[in-house]
Amino acid sequence: MKGWHKRGMKHIAAFVALALLAASLDAEEPAKPTPSEIVAAAPLADWTAIAPSDLLIMDLAPDAAAKPRRVVIQLMPAPFSQGWIGNIRKLAAAQWWDGTSVNRVQDNYVVQWGDASERKALPQGLTVVAESEYEVRDGKDRPSQPRLEASIARFFRWFADGFIADFPVARWSSPHGISAHPVHCYGMVGVGRDMPPNTGTGAELYTVIGHAPRHLDRNIALVGRVIEGIEHLSSLPRGTGALGFYETAEERVPIRSIRLASEMETDKPLPTYEYLSTESASFSAYADARANRRDPFFIRPAGGADICNIPVPVRRAK
Amino acid sequence: MKGWHKRGMKHIAAFVALALLAASLDAEEPAKPTPSEIVAAAPLADWTAIAPSDLLIMDLAPDAAAKPRRVVIQLMPAPFSQGWIGNIRKLAAAQWWDGTSVNRVQDNYVVQWGDASERKALPQGLTVVAESEYEVRDGKDRPSQPRLEASIARFFRWFADGFIADFPVARWSSPHGISAHPVHCYGMVGVGRDMPPNTGTGAELYTVIGHAPRHLDRNIALVGRVIEGIEHLSSLPRGTGALGFYETAEERVPIRSIRLASEMETDKPLPTYEYLSTESASFSAYADARANRRDPFFIRPAGGADICNIPVPVRRAK
């Protein structure tokens, strides 16, 4: 994890320490395992279960070959975006998305879904969330959230970027303390909104299907990430209207239902999922291998990776 | 263009200067145009024509609705990758790709095409290119290439990253001088290869359809970028085999032909293309707006953008 990170003026000293570390890592070493080999060899203790109550299951209409299309989204843990996530839980419980559609597919940017008519009444009791909730401050003017700083610090203590649970976050220092916000990496799910100060409700959602659009960070709420089935969204035909919106109703992809996994009625049990703990030794080795490939295909380690090039491994639990 | 760039130890002083610039830009200002509004307003003089001899036209078989699928690739200018690009010109002239196919679509990574049988004989006279050609050195041990340093320096003179013509490049300093290499941004086209020291011929090609896989930089040759029609590749069904390879011949997408635009026989003239000159004032304003959105939708400018988030605008010439 050297270089290649957004950082503020406060991080210059840290960067120097890091560059020295890089120099030592750049010495010749024998070939090493690939990132996926490291993940495959991780002991069971290095995996963390994802609660079914944090999984949002989106079933699209089957494709042209009648194959089912299921997308599994993990909702983000506290302290991030909990106002919007509470709304999303209410919308799922109200079966609000049933019969809505995927309406926008913009190449190298986002896939967006929700109510194409923009007239469907929302459930009662949704929260209006403030723009200040796009980030989390952990400082003098806010009760300390030790988990925030401690868990970022543990792995990426020299860096501006890190992880909370399996979510990518950026952080920076200010006179008020540490601030952090989730990052728009590939597969992250966010909340569409109107012009500010509107912050969106959570009824209109999108996921990133291209190079990380970091300019959206702290401008739009992020609420989760796709952990399975993103190909059902990323391989959809691109919309030909402005911003990649589909121009006709026929192009839209119907959404059959969106439910929390913990609230779904199913004949057989749903799969459960686990992620490679970002504080584990296995993850540390995996992240280093992503940043510095030394397996036989590679002739030069990169000497760094941006946080969106270190996706946290997720798998179905056995 | 502040922060968010890969850089070496030599760039720390430059970074400080940059951070001060950032502070002044972060003061409140009136709303500004979007990046696309800046591009639309750019004067004709800020656009540079792309020679038809630098365009590779790939025609896939029509899609299920019988719609044509054409992908236009711009080949990279000197001093980069000219050995492989020479081979690609020969392969196109020999009509070598006709009847080959797209064989691999890996989500958030690459689409790859070439001869699925791996047995098709190559044309005579292809060059075997050395690994040293993955980058360009412009220093004491090599005749100076003033255009390399001058053109990177002009726009991104404080940074590790910049552009040559409309291609993203990274550079770094060493005791031997300046080195530079093209960057694996979305849409860039590279040369598949076997294990090192094999460097590939140019017959097996791929394009990036996800977050920039920078670990491939300096490990694989880059030869161009897709400037039109990438959606015909990025929206293909993902392969279900290892590395996203299609598992059956039926899944592969037939390639009808790949030709240089200057060598195509056509009934009506092909479109011509032009890019927004990266040394123009318009591009500078565009890049600043990509890094610091101040149009009304945004509440906080990012304070930086990585080079892959500043794709160089290309359009059909009128």
Tab-separated table of C-alpha atoms in Angstrom, chain B residues 1-225:
chain	number	residue	atom	x	y	z
B	1	MET	CA	-5.347	18.235	-10.279
B	2	LYS	CA	-4.490	18.027	-6.605
B	3	GLY	CA	-3.617	14.963	-4.584
B	4	TRP	CA	-4.777	11.551	-5.688
B	5	HIS	CA	-1.776	10.784	-7.818
B	6	LYS	CA	0.812	8.100	-7.668
B	7	ARG	CA	4.111	9.718	-7.115
B	8	GLY	CA	7.593	8.905	-5.956
B	9	MET	CA	9.712	10.396	-3.225
B	10	LYS	CA	10.936	13.065	-5.603
B	11	HIS	CA	7.512	14.611	-5.755
B	12	ILE	CA	7.037	15.561	-2.154
B	13	ALA	CA	8.130	19.150	-2.592
B	14	ALA	CA	5.837	19.482	-5.578
B	15	PHE	CA	3.013	18.067	-3.534
B	16	VAL	CA	3.365	20.776	-0.896
B	17	ALA	CA	3.081	23.488	-3.525
B	18	LEU	CA	0.029	21.747	-4.798
B	19	ALA	CA	-1.647	21.517	-1.450
B	20	LEU	CA	-1.327	25.267	-1.063
B	21	LEU	CA	-2.952	25.718	-4.439
B	22	ALA	CA	-5.756	23.444	-3.296
B	23	ALA	CA	-6.370	25.596	-0.262
B	24	SER	CA	-6.867	28.672	-2.397
B	25	LEU	CA	-9.212	26.840	-4.766
B	26	ASP	CA	-11.316	25.585	-1.888
B	27	ALA	CA	-12.503	29.101	-1.092
B	28	GLU	CA	-16.133	29.716	-2.021
B	29	GLU	CA	-16.775	30.545	-5.635
B	30	PRO	CA	-19.877	30.834	-7.778
B	31	ALA	CA	-21.220	27.720	-9.503
B	32	LYS	CA	-19.259	26.786	-12.608
B	33	PRO	CA	-19.957	24.795	-15.773
B	34	THR	CA	-19.880	21.017	-15.874
B	35	PRO	CA	-16.954	19.263	-17.582
B	36	SER	CA	-19.174	18.433	-20.567
B	37	GLU	CA	-20.274	22.076	-20.880
B	38	ILE	CA	-16.608	23.113	-20.972
B	39	VAL	CA	-15.930	20.566	-23.711
B	40	ALA	CA	-18.959	21.689	-25.726
B	41	ALA	CA	-17.743	25.301	-25.569
B	42	ALA	CA	-14.155	24.518	-26.619
B	43	PRO	CA	-13.123	26.379	-29.795
B	44	LEU	CA	-12.345	24.334	-32.900
B	45	ALA	CA	-8.668	25.250	-32.559
B	46	ASP	CA	-8.509	23.237	-29.335
B	47	TRP	CA	-9.335	19.997	-31.161
B	48	THR	CA	-6.731	17.776	-32.828
B	49	ALA	CA	-7.574	15.461	-35.729
B	50	ILE	CA	-6.755	11.757	-35.441
B	51	ALA	CA	-5.169	10.315	-38.607
B	52	PRO	CA	-7.193	7.475	-40.208
B	53	SER	CA	-3.936	5.515	-40.348
B	54	ASP	CA	-3.989	5.484	-36.540
B	55	LEU	CA	-7.524	4.069	-36.324
B	56	LEU	CA	-8.245	0.372	-36.051
B	57	ILE	CA	-11.842	-0.514	-36.955
B	58	MET	CA	-13.175	-3.729	-35.403
B	59	ASP	CA	-16.491	-5.031	-36.754
B	60	LEU	CA	-18.141	-7.688	-34.609
B	61	ALA	CA	-20.945	-9.825	-35.943
B	62	PRO	CA	-24.278	-7.970	-35.603
B	63	ASP	CA	-26.118	-8.421	-32.299
B	64	ALA	CA	-29.275	-10.501	-31.733
B	65	ALA	CA	-31.390	-7.628	-33.102
B	66	ALA	CA	-29.188	-7.540	-36.248
B	67	LYS	CA	-27.683	-4.203	-35.241
B	68	PRO	CA	-24.079	-3.615	-36.364
B	69	ARG	CA	-21.393	-3.512	-33.710
B	70	ARG	CA	-18.366	-1.413	-34.619
B	71	VAL	CA	-15.537	-0.602	-32.205
B	72	VAL	CA	-13.037	2.157	-33.084
B	73	ILE	CA	-9.568	2.011	-31.536
B	74	GLN	CA	-6.980	4.773	-31.727
B	75	LEU	CA	-3.391	3.481	-31.820
B	76	MET	CA	-0.877	5.143	-29.540
B	77	PRO	CA	1.653	7.626	-30.913
B	78	ALA	CA	5.436	7.366	-30.613
B	79	PRO	CA	7.419	6.968	-28.476
B	80	PHE	CA	5.248	4.280	-26.894
B	81	SER	CA	4.828	0.629	-27.903
B	82	GLN	CA	5.705	1.103	-31.562
B	83	GLY	CA	7.067	-2.442	-31.953
B	84	TRP	CA	3.716	-3.998	-31.088
B	85	ILE	CA	1.816	-1.348	-33.020
B	86	GLY	CA	3.868	-2.182	-36.116
B	87	ASN	CA	2.818	-5.809	-35.694
B	88	ILE	CA	-0.821	-4.774	-35.317
B	89	ARG	CA	-0.633	-2.850	-38.591
B	90	LYS	CA	0.721	-5.973	-40.294
B	91	LEU	CA	-1.951	-8.192	-38.737
B	92	ALA	CA	-4.692	-5.813	-39.901
B	93	ALA	CA	-3.214	-5.612	-43.419
B	94	ALA	CA	-3.066	-9.428	-43.527
B	95	GLN	CA	-6.763	-9.533	-42.456
B	96	TRP	CA	-5.530	-11.896	-39.766
B	97	TRP	CA	-8.334	-11.230	-37.273
B	98	ASP	CA	-11.169	-11.944	-39.718
B	99	GLY	CA	-13.040	-14.928	-38.341
B	100	THR	CA	-11.465	-14.744	-34.886
B	101	SER	CA	-13.581	-13.852	-31.833
B	102	VAL	CA	-14.060	-12.182	-28.490
B	103	ASN	CA	-13.203	-14.994	-26.082
B	104	ARG	CA	-13.052	-13.515	-22.621
B	105	VAL	CA	-15.201	-11.036	-20.690
B	106	GLN	CA	-14.213	-10.684	-17.037
B	107	ASP	CA	-16.329	-8.313	-14.989
B	108	ASN	CA	-14.561	-5.192	-13.708
B	109	TYR	CA	-11.442	-6.183	-15.630
B	110	VAL	CA	-11.040	-6.881	-19.356
B	111	VAL	CA	-12.587	-8.016	-22.633
B	112	GLN	CA	-10.099	-10.026	-24.714
B	113	TRP	CA	-10.139	-11.071	-28.364
B	114	GLY	CA	-8.033	-13.062	-30.788
B	115	ASP	CA	-7.673	-16.620	-32.054
B	116	ALA	CA	-9.504	-18.952	-29.660
B	117	SER	CA	-7.811	-22.008	-31.182
B	118	GLU	CA	-4.367	-20.544	-30.469
B	119	ARG	CA	-3.234	-22.372	-33.618
B	120	LYS	CA	-3.753	-19.841	-36.389
B	121	ALA	CA	-0.444	-19.099	-38.121
B	122	LEU	CA	0.817	-15.543	-37.731
B	123	PRO	CA	1.969	-13.429	-40.681
B	124	GLN	CA	5.673	-13.401	-41.474
B	125	GLY	CA	7.846	-10.612	-40.230
B	126	LEU	CA	6.324	-9.754	-36.840
B	127	THR	CA	8.727	-8.120	-34.421
B	128	VAL	CA	9.652	-9.671	-31.085
B	129	VAL	CA	9.569	-6.706	-28.729
B	130	ALA	CA	11.687	-6.493	-25.575
B	131	GLU	CA	10.196	-6.028	-22.082
B	132	SER	CA	12.174	-2.799	-21.818
B	133	GLU	CA	9.694	-1.294	-24.304
B	134	TYR	CA	6.918	-1.322	-21.682
B	135	GLU	CA	8.268	2.071	-20.692
B	136	VAL	CA	10.246	4.895	-22.258
B	137	ARG	CA	13.327	6.372	-20.719
B	138	ASP	CA	14.366	9.845	-21.601
B	139	GLY	CA	17.687	10.331	-19.956
B	140	LYS	CA	21.432	10.084	-20.014
B	141	ASP	CA	21.647	6.674	-21.657
B	142	ARG	CA	19.152	7.320	-24.421
B	143	PRO	CA	18.887	10.045	-27.036
B	144	SER	CA	16.648	12.712	-25.611
B	145	GLN	CA	13.049	12.746	-26.743
B	146	PRO	CA	12.125	16.339	-26.043
B	147	ARG	CA	8.508	15.786	-26.997
B	148	LEU	CA	8.057	13.236	-24.237
B	149	GLU	CA	9.174	15.396	-21.364
B	150	ALA	CA	7.949	18.670	-22.797
B	151	SER	CA	4.433	17.514	-23.479
B	152	ILE	CA	3.946	15.786	-20.166
B	153	ALA	CA	5.451	18.708	-18.367
B	154	ARG	CA	3.323	21.326	-19.984
B	155	PHE	CA	0.060	20.403	-18.406
B	156	PHE	CA	0.994	18.267	-15.418
B	157	ARG	CA	4.321	19.774	-14.658
B	158	TRP	CA	3.936	19.262	-10.914
B	159	PHE	CA	2.655	15.724	-11.146
B	160	ALA	CA	3.660	12.177	-11.732
B	161	ASP	CA	0.864	11.653	-14.250
B	162	GLY	CA	-0.019	13.437	-17.449
B	163	PHE	CA	-0.853	12.959	-21.116
B	164	ILE	CA	0.979	12.424	-24.368
B	165	ALA	CA	-1.389	13.485	-27.151
B	166	ASP	CA	-4.667	12.068	-25.744
B	167	PHE	CA	-3.113	9.118	-23.899
B	168	PRO	CA	-2.677	8.881	-20.120
B	169	VAL	CA	0.893	8.331	-18.988
B	170	ALA	CA	2.671	7.994	-15.690
B	171	ARG	CA	6.207	9.220	-15.257
B	172	TRP	CA	8.824	9.146	-12.583
B	173	SER	CA	12.313	10.432	-12.008
B	174	SER	CA	15.409	8.362	-11.445
B	175	PRO	CA	19.133	9.100	-11.456
B	176	HIS	CA	19.020	8.177	-15.161
B	177	GLY	CA	16.407	10.759	-16.089
B	178	ILE	CA	12.679	10.676	-16.657
B	179	SER	CA	10.822	7.444	-17.385
B	180	ALA	CA	7.218	7.218	-18.549
B	181	HIS	CA	4.692	4.545	-19.409
B	182	PRO	CA	1.077	4.466	-20.586
B	183	VAL	CA	-1.588	3.779	-17.958
B	184	HIS	CA	-4.266	1.068	-17.818
B	185	CYS	CA	-7.308	3.350	-17.706
B	186	TYR	CA	-10.823	2.300	-18.737
B	187	GLY	CA	-10.935	1.667	-22.483
B	188	MET	CA	-7.184	1.310	-22.966
B	189	VAL	CA	-6.168	-1.520	-25.291
B	190	GLY	CA	-3.317	-3.885	-24.431
B	191	VAL	CA	-1.448	-6.891	-25.768
B	192	GLY	CA	-2.126	-10.314	-24.245
B	193	ARG	CA	0.979	-12.383	-23.660
B	194	ASP	CA	2.296	-15.627	-22.208
B	195	MET	CA	4.558	-15.862	-19.173
B	196	PRO	CA	7.600	-13.553	-19.219
B	197	PRO	CA	9.907	-12.962	-20.985
B	198	ASN	CA	7.197	-13.340	-23.658
B	199	THR	CA	5.793	-9.911	-24.484
B	200	GLY	CA	3.049	-10.909	-26.938
B	201	THR	CA	2.850	-10.099	-30.609
B	202	GLY	CA	-0.263	-7.903	-30.783
B	203	ALA	CA	-2.464	-10.680	-32.188
B	204	GLU	CA	-4.162	-11.172	-28.811
B	205	LEU	CA	-5.686	-7.901	-27.589
B	206	TYR	CA	-7.818	-6.751	-24.659
B	207	THR	CA	-9.491	-3.622	-23.397
B	208	VAL	CA	-10.137	-2.489	-19.825
B	209	ILE	CA	-13.817	-2.508	-18.778
B	210	GLY	CA	-13.494	-1.778	-15.064
B	211	HIS	CA	-11.540	0.122	-12.471
B	212	ALA	CA	-8.062	0.864	-13.804
B	213	PRO	CA	-5.898	-2.257	-13.189
B	214	ARG	CA	-2.708	-0.289	-12.617
B	215	HIS	CA	-0.822	-3.414	-11.534
B	216	LEU	CA	-0.662	-4.278	-15.246
B	217	ASP	CA	1.258	-1.074	-16.027
B	218	ARG	CA	4.832	-1.855	-17.159
B	219	ASN	CA	3.925	-5.555	-17.148
B	220	ILE	CA	1.966	-5.641	-20.410
B	221	ALA	CA	2.149	-3.450	-23.495
B	222	LEU	CA	-0.559	-0.840	-24.080
B	223	VAL	CA	-1.129	0.071	-27.704
B	224	GLY	CA	-4.240	2.237	-27.930
B	225	ARG	CA	-7.643	3.110	-26.608
